[in-house]
Each structure stands twice: as C-alpha cells, then as structure tokens.
Amino acid sequence: EALVKANPENETLAMNYAIELYNYIRSSDEAEKDTVIRTQAENALKNVLRINPEATTANLLMSQLYWTQLYDVQSQLDAVRGTTPAATAKKKELNAKMDGVFDAVYPYLMKSYNLYSKEATLKPQDKANYKIVLGQLTDYYNRKKQADKAAEMQAKAKAVQ
C-alpha cells in the first residue's frame, strides 16, 4: 500500500496491490465477508482504472468483486421463507439490493466485454474470462428482462472456442 501511495501513477504497482487484495478476499469465506478489505480492494481496483480505464484485468476483477455480492444477496433471498408481510417486505428489500448490485456491476462487465471482444485472438485464460463475462451479461439481461440481449450473449459464449 505504501508503494502505491508513493507511486500514484504506477499502474503495475497499483494492479499488483489490487490483485493481492482481491486474491486475499477470494481465499476464504471470512475474508469475503470482511467489508473493510472488500472496500480496500474496490478502491485499489478503482485506482487502477483511474490510471488506465482500459485495464482489462482491473475491469474483470471489479466485475467479479461485485458478482460475489450477488451470490451473498441471493443466499439471503433464498433463506427468506413464507408469505407473511415481513417475509414479503424482506424479499422486496433484497430484490432491490440485488438490482442495485446488478446496476453497479454492469459498467465493468460491459467494459470487459468490449475489451475482450475487440481482440482478434484470445489466449486460453482470456477466452475463459470472456466466457465468464458473457455468462454474467446473460444473467444481467435476464434479470432486466431483455431476453434478446441475453440470447445474444449466450450465443456469443457458445461461439467462443
């Protein structure tokens, strides 16, 4: 962190720090729930994107950081049982929260999509990441009830060889 602060325009240092935080978060359930570390990782990735908005890895990791929040909200939603007014209100609250996370992740998914799709050839890891992005865009468009765009992303994912 000190190196990044001392070299605020060094994209490589900023990216390495962001990756380190991201990997730490993904290392355990406890780390995933640590809001302080999550905020640090988000800020570190935003810093990379401030330096270079076209940083494919930073856009991808930012989208994945938000995507894990969707899993958390979905788990909370799945845990709500019944049709009581309290359960209905909780479902409505969690659905609104999920919509907010989908809205937050969308720009990073689209940027990742645009960056990967303009490449003439993709390395195997980039193909795998591109398929993840396409799958998540399919989910996004399904959530937003845009079946035509969801089908387009699904078809593109199937075409990636």
Coordinates of C-alpha atoms in Angstrom, one line a residue, residues 11-150:
E11 CA -0.2 1.1 -13.0
T12 CA 1.8 -2.1 -12.4
L13 CA 2.2 -1.5 -8.7
A14 CA -1.4 -0.4 -8.4
M15 CA -2.6 -3.6 -10.2
N16 CA -0.3 -5.9 -8.2
Y17 CA -1.7 -4.4 -5.0
A18 CA -5.3 -4.7 -6.2
I19 CA -4.7 -8.4 -7.2
E20 CA -3.2 -9.2 -3.9
L21 CA -6.3 -7.8 -2.1
Y22 CA -8.7 -9.5 -4.5
N23 CA -6.9 -12.8 -4.1
Y24 CA -7.0 -12.4 -0.3
I25 CA -10.7 -11.8 -0.4
R26 CA -11.3 -14.9 -2.5
S27 CA -9.1 -17.0 -0.2
S28 CA -11.8 -17.7 2.5
D29 CA -15.4 -17.1 3.4
E30 CA -14.2 -15.0 6.3
A31 CA -12.2 -12.7 4.1
E32 CA -15.1 -12.4 1.6
K33 CA -17.3 -11.1 4.4
D34 CA -14.7 -8.5 5.6
T35 CA -16.2 -5.3 4.4
V36 CA -13.0 -3.3 5.2
I37 CA -10.9 -5.5 2.9
R38 CA -13.6 -5.5 0.3
T39 CA -13.7 -1.7 0.3
Q40 CA -9.9 -1.6 0.1
A41 CA -9.9 -4.0 -2.9
E42 CA -12.6 -2.0 -4.6
N43 CA -10.7 1.3 -4.0
A44 CA -7.5 -0.3 -5.3
L45 CA -9.2 -1.5 -8.5
K46 CA -10.8 1.9 -9.0
N47 CA -7.3 3.4 -8.6
V48 CA -6.0 1.1 -11.4
L49 CA -8.9 2.1 -13.5
R50 CA -8.2 5.8 -12.8
I51 CA -4.7 5.3 -14.1
N52 CA -5.9 3.2 -17.1
P53 CA -9.6 2.8 -17.8
E54 CA -8.7 0.2 -20.4
A55 CA -7.1 -2.2 -17.9
T56 CA -8.8 -5.5 -18.8
T57 CA -7.8 -7.3 -15.6
A58 CA -9.0 -4.5 -13.4
N59 CA -12.3 -4.3 -15.1
L60 CA -12.7 -8.0 -14.9
L61 CA -11.8 -8.2 -11.2
M62 CA -14.1 -5.3 -10.4
S63 CA -17.0 -7.1 -12.0
Q64 CA -16.1 -10.3 -10.1
L65 CA -15.9 -8.4 -6.8
Y66 CA -19.4 -7.2 -7.3
W67 CA -20.6 -10.5 -8.6
T68 CA -19.7 -12.2 -5.4
Q69 CA -22.1 -9.7 -3.7
L70 CA -24.9 -11.1 -5.9
Y71 CA -24.2 -14.6 -4.5
D72 CA -24.5 -13.2 -1.0
V73 CA -27.8 -11.4 -1.7
Q74 CA -29.2 -14.5 -3.5
S75 CA -28.3 -16.6 -0.4
Q76 CA -30.1 -14.2 1.8
L77 CA -33.1 -14.2 -0.5
D78 CA -33.2 -18.0 -0.6
A79 CA -33.3 -18.0 3.2
V80 CA -36.5 -15.9 3.4
R81 CA -39.4 -18.3 3.8
G82 CA -43.1 -17.8 3.8
T83 CA -45.6 -15.2 2.6
T84 CA -46.0 -13.2 5.7
P85 CA -45.9 -9.4 5.3
A86 CA -42.4 -9.4 7.0
A87 CA -41.1 -12.1 4.6
T88 CA -42.6 -10.3 1.6
A89 CA -41.0 -7.0 2.7
K90 CA -37.7 -8.7 3.2
K91 CA -37.9 -10.3 -0.3
K92 CA -38.7 -6.9 -1.8
E93 CA -35.7 -5.3 0.1
L94 CA -33.3 -8.0 -1.0
N95 CA -34.5 -7.9 -4.6
A96 CA -33.9 -4.1 -4.6
K97 CA -30.5 -4.7 -3.2
M98 CA -29.8 -7.3 -5.9
D99 CA -30.9 -4.8 -8.6
G100 CA -28.5 -2.3 -7.2
V101 CA -25.6 -4.7 -7.4
F102 CA -26.6 -5.7 -10.9
D103 CA -26.6 -2.0 -11.8
A104 CA -23.2 -1.5 -10.2
V105 CA -21.5 -4.4 -11.9
Y106 CA -22.9 -3.7 -15.4
P107 CA -20.4 -1.0 -16.4
Y108 CA -17.5 -3.3 -15.5
L109 CA -19.0 -6.2 -17.3
M110 CA -19.6 -4.1 -20.4
K111 CA -16.1 -2.7 -20.4
S112 CA -14.7 -6.2 -20.0
Y113 CA -16.9 -7.4 -22.8
N114 CA -15.8 -4.6 -25.1
L115 CA -12.1 -5.1 -24.3
Y116 CA -12.3 -8.9 -24.9
S117 CA -14.5 -8.7 -28.0
K118 CA -12.2 -6.3 -29.8
E119 CA -9.3 -8.7 -29.6
A120 CA -8.6 -10.7 -32.8
T121 CA -7.3 -13.7 -30.8
L122 CA -7.5 -14.5 -27.2
K123 CA -5.2 -16.6 -25.0
P124 CA -6.9 -19.6 -23.3
Q125 CA -7.2 -17.7 -20.0
D126 CA -8.7 -14.7 -21.7
K127 CA -11.2 -17.0 -23.5
A128 CA -12.2 -18.4 -20.2
N129 CA -12.6 -14.9 -18.7
Y130 CA -14.5 -13.7 -21.7
K131 CA -17.0 -16.7 -21.4
I132 CA -17.5 -15.8 -17.7
V133 CA -18.2 -12.2 -18.7
L134 CA -20.6 -13.3 -21.4
G135 CA -22.4 -15.6 -18.9
Q136 CA -22.7 -12.9 -16.4
L137 CA -24.1 -10.5 -19.0
T138 CA -26.6 -13.2 -20.0
D139 CA -27.7 -13.2 -16.3
Y140 CA -27.8 -9.4 -16.2
Y141 CA -30.0 -9.2 -19.3
N142 CA -32.3 -12.0 -18.0
R143 CA -32.6 -10.1 -14.7
K144 CA -33.5 -6.9 -16.7
K145 CA -36.0 -8.9 -18.8
Q146 CA -34.1 -8.2 -22.0
A147 CA -34.3 -11.7 -23.5
D148 CA -33.0 -10.7 -26.9
K149 CA -29.7 -9.4 -25.4
A150 CA -29.5 -12.4 -23.1

